[in-house]
Amino acid sequence: MKKEASMRNEKRTERILGYSLVAPAMLLILAVAIWPVIQSFYYSLFDYRLNDPTKSSIHLNYSLDLEGYLQNYPFLKSALKREMATADENAKEKLSDVEQKLQKMDKTIRANEEVANRYDQVDEALNNFESPSDDIKIVELDKQAANQFTDAVHDVVKTLEQMRDAGELKQPDKVVGLAQGLKDVIIEPNFVGLKHYKDSLSDMRLWKALWNTTVFTVISVAAELVLGLAIALLINKAFFGRGLVRATILIPWAIPTAVSALMWKFLYDGQNGIVAKYFEDIGLVNRMGDLLTTDIGAMFAVIFADVWKTTPYMALLLLAGLQTIPSSLYEAASIDGATKWQQFTKITLPLLKSSILVALLFRTLDAFRVFDLIYVLTGGGPANSTETISILAYKVMFSQTNFGGGSALAVIVFICVAIISIIYIKLLGADLLSDGASAKK
Amino acid sequence: MQKKAGPLFYVFLAAFVFFVMFPFLWILLSSVKPLSELFGDKAFNWFTSHPTLKSYVSVFVNYPFLRYLWNSTVVATITTVYTVFVAAFAAYAIARLEFKGKAIILGIVLAVSMFPQIATISPIYMFVKKFGLTNSYLGLIIPYTTFALPLSIWLLVTFFRKIPFDLEEAAKMDGATPMQTYFKVILPLAVLGVFTTSILVFIAAWNEFLFSLTINTAEKYKTVPVGIAMFQGQYTIPWGEISAATVIVTIPLVIMVLLFQRRIVSGLTSGSVKE
């Protein structure tokens, strides 16, 4: 009995130890990988643009930019005072009406204690020529207050513009300008729901990019598989200089993709590129320049560079799989009179199946999210003919600074990758994750 | 290993190696050509009669290339050391200890390693921007965790599993705690696996492009892949310097690959092959 209790105790300590050893790594993964993906999805529901100050963060509710407000309101008030001092009766009436509207609006804003507090903080900061932090200057408003504010500002601007046109103002540009400044201080909620997805999915550019990505992935991975398998079969024997060959084929894999892309750009160059010249000489392209300036030429160029870089990797994975097939199987088969081809289809391929699937899974996913190679080699051109979905998402995010739309595209990439993985994992079964320890028993 | 290699085989092998190495060879030859022979009718001559090291000098004089190399070294080293350290504990637990949910944890690790980078970049960019980490080393090390940590865990788990379980049983019999077993028995046997994992993680971090391109845009903090890719100006592309820079970054890789090829191959293929 005592022994059993101590066993159970031991099991418990082991379990606790296990969880606590795994915890730091899992928390990190959660924080730097899983949480950002969730956030990407969240961003994709907003009209989120970095170059537009009213959309440069996420707003679920109406809010007020106190800094913008306090840079306009007090000056407008004093400008109106000055105008009133010299205006005639009729104009004075209109001006005092405007002033009252503004005061009422100001009061409404300050009705909330929290807002009033921040109001004073921002005012003080501005008086000291400091710029208040985002946390302080943006306050939330309820929808009704926000609408009241917008309406009041609208009326005020309209009245002042009419007065300007009638020549009733002494400093028309200043007064109207200050009033118009108040238009921009209300920040509307930029939640747009699934609009970005709807827009993207009805945009031909997305479908073109998806098509390009698919073409790139299918052709390059298929070529890599066939070539990789051929190479693996050929070098699966004892020969002199094995290590050297292995090192050679590791080098394309090891150099940075961006660097190899640039290298190929030089080799493909329309005037001075040696590979372009050889391709022209053997009739693969009509003119050297075609390689990077025509749609098909550019896609071919990108795929060729990718095949060059990753076929060796594929060959290594498959070679490792081949080496686990016992040679006795082949001996037995050849005694039974099986031809080489029969041996290949009946022994090699079935036993290599899981290695092939794993290699295909990794390569398909890598090819599907291709970025560096195409970004450096063609930049997605010519005329978007090599623009893949990752490149498109990147351009929307960082060239157009449209984070909402770009995030929606990024989520679409994520979903595609998830679907591809699920298909492969279904094909592989639980093989990939099976606990090696228990499988051995 | 059943067949013996014939002469035809070596011809094929030589052709294959030549094909794979041709781009490097050409870049190497171009890097010592004078500028005038990189363009025009002499562009297709294999060998130059006036070899020069001008491009190499220019890379260091006209570009902050040394700085790029240093940045890449710092970022890749720190990323490797810290992720392998964190991963070693997690991998030990997953491979060696009994507790529920191991398969799920490993599944999450594998799934995260398949995440497309583009799906995490906008929140990560906003995060590093908010904390003023753009153009800093930490600004890259944090995002690099996204691929380095799952990769380390995945590789280390396969290495830890290969160590015979009897050793642990024996240590337990002698009254060692799991942590003692880890430090005294498992870790010394897994040194090679940890080393292999470190090489692969280092290469992955050294080669990373997207985060580096987005987050560290100042010359002072660019890494090698981004730095070289940005050599190209708006209208001209300095092919001489690009060739020289490519040779400079490739040579250490060639040496590393020659030295550690056995380890790298075992790392690349572990997890993909069921023995």
Short mmCIF file of N, CA and C in Angstrom, two decimals, chain A residues 248-358:
data_model
loop_
_atom_site.label_atom_id
_atom_site.label_comp_id
_atom_site.label_asym_id
_atom_site.label_seq_id
_atom_site.Cartn_x
_atom_site.Cartn_y
_atom_site.Cartn_z
N THR A 248 27.84 19.91 -51.02
CA THR A 248 27.51 20.74 -52.18
C THR A 248 26.02 21.00 -52.25
N ILE A 249 25.25 19.93 -52.09
CA ILE A 249 23.82 20.14 -52.28
C ILE A 249 23.19 20.85 -51.08
N LEU A 250 23.93 20.98 -49.98
CA LEU A 250 23.38 21.73 -48.85
C LEU A 250 23.56 23.24 -49.03
N ILE A 251 24.51 23.63 -49.86
CA ILE A 251 24.81 25.06 -49.95
C ILE A 251 23.64 25.89 -50.49
N PRO A 252 22.99 25.49 -51.57
CA PRO A 252 21.84 26.29 -52.02
C PRO A 252 20.78 26.41 -50.93
N TRP A 253 20.61 25.32 -50.17
CA TRP A 253 19.62 25.36 -49.09
C TRP A 253 20.04 26.36 -48.02
N ALA A 254 21.35 26.43 -47.75
CA ALA A 254 21.81 27.21 -46.60
C ALA A 254 21.90 28.71 -46.85
N ILE A 255 22.10 29.15 -48.10
CA ILE A 255 22.26 30.60 -48.25
C ILE A 255 20.91 31.29 -48.15
N PRO A 256 20.93 32.53 -47.66
CA PRO A 256 19.67 33.26 -47.50
C PRO A 256 18.91 33.33 -48.84
N THR A 257 17.61 33.09 -48.79
CA THR A 257 16.80 33.13 -50.02
C THR A 257 16.92 34.48 -50.71
N ALA A 258 16.95 35.55 -49.91
CA ALA A 258 17.02 36.87 -50.52
C ALA A 258 18.30 37.01 -51.34
N VAL A 259 19.40 36.46 -50.81
CA VAL A 259 20.68 36.54 -51.51
C VAL A 259 20.65 35.70 -52.78
N SER A 260 20.08 34.49 -52.68
CA SER A 260 20.02 33.66 -53.88
C SER A 260 19.10 34.28 -54.92
N ALA A 261 18.05 34.97 -54.48
CA ALA A 261 17.16 35.62 -55.43
C ALA A 261 17.89 36.71 -56.20
N LEU A 262 18.72 37.44 -55.48
CA LEU A 262 19.48 38.51 -56.11
C LEU A 262 20.49 37.94 -57.11
N MET A 263 21.07 36.82 -56.71
CA MET A 263 22.03 36.14 -57.57
C MET A 263 21.36 35.73 -58.88
N TRP A 264 20.17 35.17 -58.77
CA TRP A 264 19.44 34.76 -59.98
C TRP A 264 19.02 35.96 -60.81
N LYS A 265 18.73 37.06 -60.13
CA LYS A 265 18.36 38.26 -60.87
C LYS A 265 19.51 38.68 -61.78
N PHE A 266 20.71 38.52 -61.29
CA PHE A 266 21.91 38.82 -62.08
C PHE A 266 22.03 37.83 -63.24
N LEU A 267 21.81 36.56 -62.95
CA LEU A 267 21.96 35.54 -64.00
C LEU A 267 20.86 35.63 -65.06
N TYR A 268 19.70 36.16 -64.67
CA TYR A 268 18.57 36.26 -65.59
C TYR A 268 18.57 37.59 -66.35
N ASP A 269 19.48 38.48 -66.00
CA ASP A 269 19.45 39.84 -66.53
C ASP A 269 19.31 39.85 -68.05
N GLY A 270 18.43 40.73 -68.55
CA GLY A 270 18.12 40.74 -69.97
C GLY A 270 19.28 41.10 -70.88
N GLN A 271 20.28 41.80 -70.36
CA GLN A 271 21.41 42.18 -71.20
C GLN A 271 22.69 41.41 -70.86
N ASN A 272 22.91 41.20 -69.58
CA ASN A 272 24.20 40.65 -69.18
C ASN A 272 24.10 39.30 -68.46
N GLY A 273 22.89 38.75 -68.39
CA GLY A 273 22.72 37.53 -67.60
C GLY A 273 23.14 36.29 -68.37
N ILE A 274 24.03 35.51 -67.78
CA ILE A 274 24.57 34.34 -68.46
C ILE A 274 23.50 33.27 -68.64
N VAL A 275 22.67 33.06 -67.63
CA VAL A 275 21.63 32.03 -67.74
C VAL A 275 20.60 32.43 -68.80
N ALA A 276 20.26 33.71 -68.81
CA ALA A 276 19.33 34.20 -69.83
C ALA A 276 19.91 33.94 -71.22
N LYS A 277 21.21 34.16 -71.36
CA LYS A 277 21.85 33.94 -72.67
C LYS A 277 21.79 32.46 -73.05
N TYR A 278 22.12 31.59 -72.09
CA TYR A 278 22.08 30.15 -72.39
C TYR A 278 20.67 29.69 -72.73
N PHE A 279 19.68 30.24 -72.00
CA PHE A 279 18.29 29.88 -72.29
C PHE A 279 17.92 30.30 -73.71
N GLU A 280 18.41 31.46 -74.12
CA GLU A 280 18.14 31.94 -75.47
C GLU A 280 18.85 31.02 -76.48
N ASP A 281 20.09 30.67 -76.15
CA ASP A 281 20.87 29.82 -77.06
C ASP A 281 20.20 28.47 -77.29
N ILE A 282 19.64 27.88 -76.23
CA ILE A 282 19.00 26.58 -76.43
C ILE A 282 17.53 26.71 -76.83
N GLY A 283 17.08 27.93 -77.01
CA GLY A 283 15.73 28.15 -77.53
C GLY A 283 14.62 28.10 -76.50
N LEU A 284 14.98 28.17 -75.24
CA LEU A 284 13.96 28.12 -74.19
C LEU A 284 13.16 29.43 -74.16
N VAL A 285 13.84 30.52 -74.43
CA VAL A 285 13.13 31.81 -74.56
C VAL A 285 13.52 32.43 -75.89
N ASN A 286 12.65 33.27 -76.42
CA ASN A 286 12.94 33.91 -77.71
C ASN A 286 14.07 34.91 -77.61
N ARG A 287 13.90 35.83 -76.65
CA ARG A 287 14.94 36.83 -76.44
C ARG A 287 15.34 36.77 -74.98
N MET A 288 16.59 37.13 -74.70
CA MET A 288 17.06 37.11 -73.32
C MET A 288 16.15 37.92 -72.39
N GLY A 289 15.73 39.07 -72.91
CA GLY A 289 14.94 39.98 -72.09
C GLY A 289 13.60 39.40 -71.66
N ASP A 290 13.09 38.43 -72.43
CA ASP A 290 11.77 37.86 -72.13
C ASP A 290 11.68 37.25 -70.73
N LEU A 291 12.82 36.82 -70.24
CA LEU A 291 12.81 36.05 -69.00
C LEU A 291 12.21 36.83 -67.83
N LEU A 292 12.56 38.11 -67.73
CA LEU A 292 12.03 38.86 -66.60
C LEU A 292 10.97 39.89 -67.00
N THR A 293 10.69 40.00 -68.30
CA THR A 293 9.73 41.04 -68.69
C THR A 293 8.41 40.50 -69.20
N THR A 294 8.31 39.19 -69.43
CA THR A 294 7.01 38.65 -69.85
C THR A 294 6.40 37.86 -68.69
N ASP A 295 5.10 37.69 -68.74
CA ASP A 295 4.38 37.01 -67.66
C ASP A 295 4.91 35.59 -67.45
N ILE A 296 4.94 34.84 -68.55
CA ILE A 296 5.32 33.43 -68.44
C ILE A 296 6.80 33.31 -68.11
N GLY A 297 7.59 34.17 -68.77
CA GLY A 297 9.03 34.16 -68.52
C GLY A 297 9.34 34.39 -67.05
N ALA A 298 8.67 35.37 -66.45
CA ALA A 298 8.96 35.71 -65.05
C ALA A 298 8.54 34.57 -64.12
N MET A 299 7.37 33.99 -64.41
CA MET A 299 6.91 32.88 -63.56
C MET A 299 7.88 31.70 -63.68
N PHE A 300 8.32 31.43 -64.91
CA PHE A 300 9.28 30.35 -65.12
C PHE A 300 10.58 30.65 -64.35
N ALA A 301 11.03 31.90 -64.46
CA ALA A 301 12.28 32.28 -63.80
C ALA A 301 12.20 32.05 -62.29
N VAL A 302 11.07 32.45 -61.71
CA VAL A 302 10.90 32.32 -60.27
C VAL A 302 10.86 30.84 -59.86
N ILE A 303 10.12 30.04 -60.65
CA ILE A 303 10.01 28.62 -60.33
C ILE A 303 11.37 27.94 -60.47
N PHE A 304 12.09 28.28 -61.54
CA PHE A 304 13.40 27.67 -61.77
C PHE A 304 14.34 27.96 -60.60
N ALA A 305 14.34 29.21 -60.15
CA ALA A 305 15.21 29.57 -59.03
C ALA A 305 14.82 28.80 -57.77
N ASP A 306 13.52 28.62 -57.57
CA ASP A 306 13.06 27.90 -56.38
C ASP A 306 13.43 26.42 -56.46
N VAL A 307 13.28 25.86 -57.65
CA VAL A 307 13.63 24.45 -57.83
C VAL A 307 15.13 24.26 -57.57
N TRP A 308 15.92 25.17 -58.08
CA TRP A 308 17.37 25.08 -57.84
C TRP A 308 17.68 25.11 -56.35
N LYS A 309 16.98 25.98 -55.63
CA LYS A 309 17.31 26.15 -54.21
C LYS A 309 16.82 25.00 -53.34
N THR A 310 15.68 24.42 -53.67
CA THR A 310 15.11 23.48 -52.70
C THR A 310 15.10 22.02 -53.13
N THR A 311 15.41 21.73 -54.41
CA THR A 311 15.48 20.32 -54.80
C THR A 311 16.50 19.54 -53.94
N PRO A 312 17.68 20.12 -53.68
CA PRO A 312 18.64 19.40 -52.85
C PRO A 312 18.06 19.01 -51.49
N TYR A 313 17.31 19.93 -50.92
CA TYR A 313 16.71 19.68 -49.61
C TYR A 313 15.73 18.49 -49.70
N MET A 314 14.93 18.53 -50.76
CA MET A 314 13.98 17.44 -51.00
C MET A 314 14.74 16.13 -51.17
N ALA A 315 15.81 16.16 -51.95
CA ALA A 315 16.59 14.95 -52.19
C ALA A 315 17.12 14.38 -50.88
N LEU A 316 17.58 15.26 -49.99
CA LEU A 316 18.12 14.79 -48.72
C LEU A 316 17.06 14.13 -47.86
N LEU A 317 15.87 14.74 -47.82
CA LEU A 317 14.79 14.15 -47.03
C LEU A 317 14.44 12.77 -47.58
N LEU A 318 14.35 12.67 -48.91
CA LEU A 318 13.96 11.40 -49.50
C LEU A 318 15.07 10.37 -49.38
N LEU A 319 16.33 10.83 -49.48
CA LEU A 319 17.46 9.92 -49.31
C LEU A 319 17.43 9.28 -47.93
N ALA A 320 17.12 10.10 -46.92
CA ALA A 320 17.05 9.57 -45.56
C ALA A 320 15.97 8.50 -45.47
N GLY A 321 14.86 8.73 -46.18
CA GLY A 321 13.78 7.75 -46.19
C GLY A 321 14.22 6.47 -46.89
N LEU A 322 14.91 6.64 -48.01
CA LEU A 322 15.38 5.47 -48.77
C LEU A 322 16.31 4.59 -47.93
N GLN A 323 17.14 5.25 -47.12
CA GLN A 323 18.13 4.49 -46.37
C GLN A 323 17.53 3.64 -45.26
N THR A 324 16.25 3.90 -44.95
CA THR A 324 15.62 3.06 -43.93
C THR A 324 15.00 1.81 -44.54
N ILE A 325 14.98 1.71 -45.88
CA ILE A 325 14.41 0.52 -46.51
C ILE A 325 15.49 -0.57 -46.53
N PRO A 326 15.24 -1.70 -45.90
CA PRO A 326 16.27 -2.73 -45.84
C PRO A 326 16.58 -3.29 -47.23
N SER A 327 17.87 -3.46 -47.53
CA SER A 327 18.26 -3.92 -48.88
C SER A 327 17.84 -5.37 -49.12
N SER A 328 17.58 -6.11 -48.00
CA SER A 328 17.16 -7.51 -48.16
C SER A 328 15.87 -7.62 -48.98
N LEU A 329 15.01 -6.57 -48.86
CA LEU A 329 13.76 -6.59 -49.62
C LEU A 329 14.03 -6.62 -51.12
N TYR A 330 15.00 -5.80 -51.53
CA TYR A 330 15.33 -5.74 -52.95
C TYR A 330 15.96 -7.05 -53.41
N GLU A 331 16.82 -7.62 -52.54
CA GLU A 331 17.46 -8.90 -52.90
C GLU A 331 16.40 -9.98 -53.11
N ALA A 332 15.47 -10.03 -52.16
CA ALA A 332 14.42 -11.04 -52.28
C ALA A 332 13.61 -10.84 -53.56
N ALA A 333 13.31 -9.56 -53.84
CA ALA A 333 12.50 -9.27 -55.03
C ALA A 333 13.25 -9.66 -56.30
N SER A 334 14.55 -9.40 -56.35
CA SER A 334 15.25 -9.71 -57.59
C SER A 334 15.42 -11.23 -57.75
N ILE A 335 15.49 -11.95 -56.62
CA ILE A 335 15.51 -13.42 -56.71
C ILE A 335 14.20 -13.92 -57.31
N ASP A 336 13.09 -13.25 -56.87
CA ASP A 336 11.78 -13.63 -57.41
C ASP A 336 11.58 -13.16 -58.84
N GLY A 337 12.56 -12.48 -59.41
CA GLY A 337 12.49 -12.08 -60.81
C GLY A 337 11.79 -10.77 -61.07
N ALA A 338 11.70 -9.91 -60.03
CA ALA A 338 11.06 -8.61 -60.24
C ALA A 338 12.00 -7.68 -60.99
N THR A 339 11.43 -6.92 -61.94
CA THR A 339 12.26 -5.96 -62.67
C THR A 339 12.54 -4.75 -61.78
N LYS A 340 13.47 -3.93 -62.24
CA LYS A 340 13.83 -2.72 -61.47
C LYS A 340 12.61 -1.84 -61.25
N TRP A 341 11.81 -1.69 -62.32
CA TRP A 341 10.62 -0.84 -62.25
C TRP A 341 9.62 -1.39 -61.25
N GLN A 342 9.44 -2.74 -61.28
CA GLN A 342 8.54 -3.37 -60.32
C GLN A 342 9.04 -3.14 -58.89
N GLN A 343 10.36 -3.25 -58.72
CA GLN A 343 10.91 -3.03 -57.38
C GLN A 343 10.61 -1.61 -56.92
N PHE A 344 10.73 -0.68 -57.87
CA PHE A 344 10.49 0.73 -57.53
C PHE A 344 9.04 0.96 -57.12
N THR A 345 8.09 0.42 -57.94
CA THR A 345 6.69 0.70 -57.64
C THR A 345 6.15 -0.15 -56.49
N LYS A 346 6.71 -1.36 -56.31
CA LYS A 346 6.15 -2.24 -55.29
C LYS A 346 6.87 -2.13 -53.94
N ILE A 347 8.12 -1.74 -53.96
CA ILE A 347 8.85 -1.66 -52.69
C ILE A 347 9.16 -0.20 -52.32
N THR A 348 9.88 0.46 -53.22
CA THR A 348 10.37 1.79 -52.87
C THR A 348 9.23 2.77 -52.57
N LEU A 349 8.31 2.91 -53.53
CA LEU A 349 7.28 3.93 -53.35
C LEU A 349 6.40 3.70 -52.12
N PRO A 350 5.88 2.47 -51.91
CA PRO A 350 5.03 2.28 -50.73
C PRO A 350 5.78 2.54 -49.42
N LEU A 351 7.04 2.10 -49.35
CA LEU A 351 7.77 2.29 -48.10
C LEU A 351 8.23 3.72 -47.93
N LEU A 352 8.27 4.45 -49.02
CA LEU A 352 8.74 5.84 -48.96
C LEU A 352 7.57 6.80 -48.76
N LYS A 353 6.35 6.23 -48.76
CA LYS A 353 5.17 7.09 -48.79
C LYS A 353 5.18 8.15 -47.69
N SER A 354 5.45 7.74 -46.45
CA SER A 354 5.34 8.74 -45.39
C SER A 354 6.45 9.78 -45.50
N SER A 355 7.65 9.35 -45.93
CA SER A 355 8.71 10.34 -46.13
C SER A 355 8.33 11.34 -47.21
N ILE A 356 7.75 10.82 -48.30
CA ILE A 356 7.36 11.71 -49.39
C ILE A 356 6.30 12.70 -48.92
N LEU A 357 5.31 12.19 -48.19
CA LEU A 357 4.24 13.07 -47.74
C LEU A 357 4.75 14.15 -46.80
N VAL A 358 5.65 13.76 -45.89
CA VAL A 358 6.18 14.76 -44.96
C VAL A 358 6.96 15.81 -45.73
#
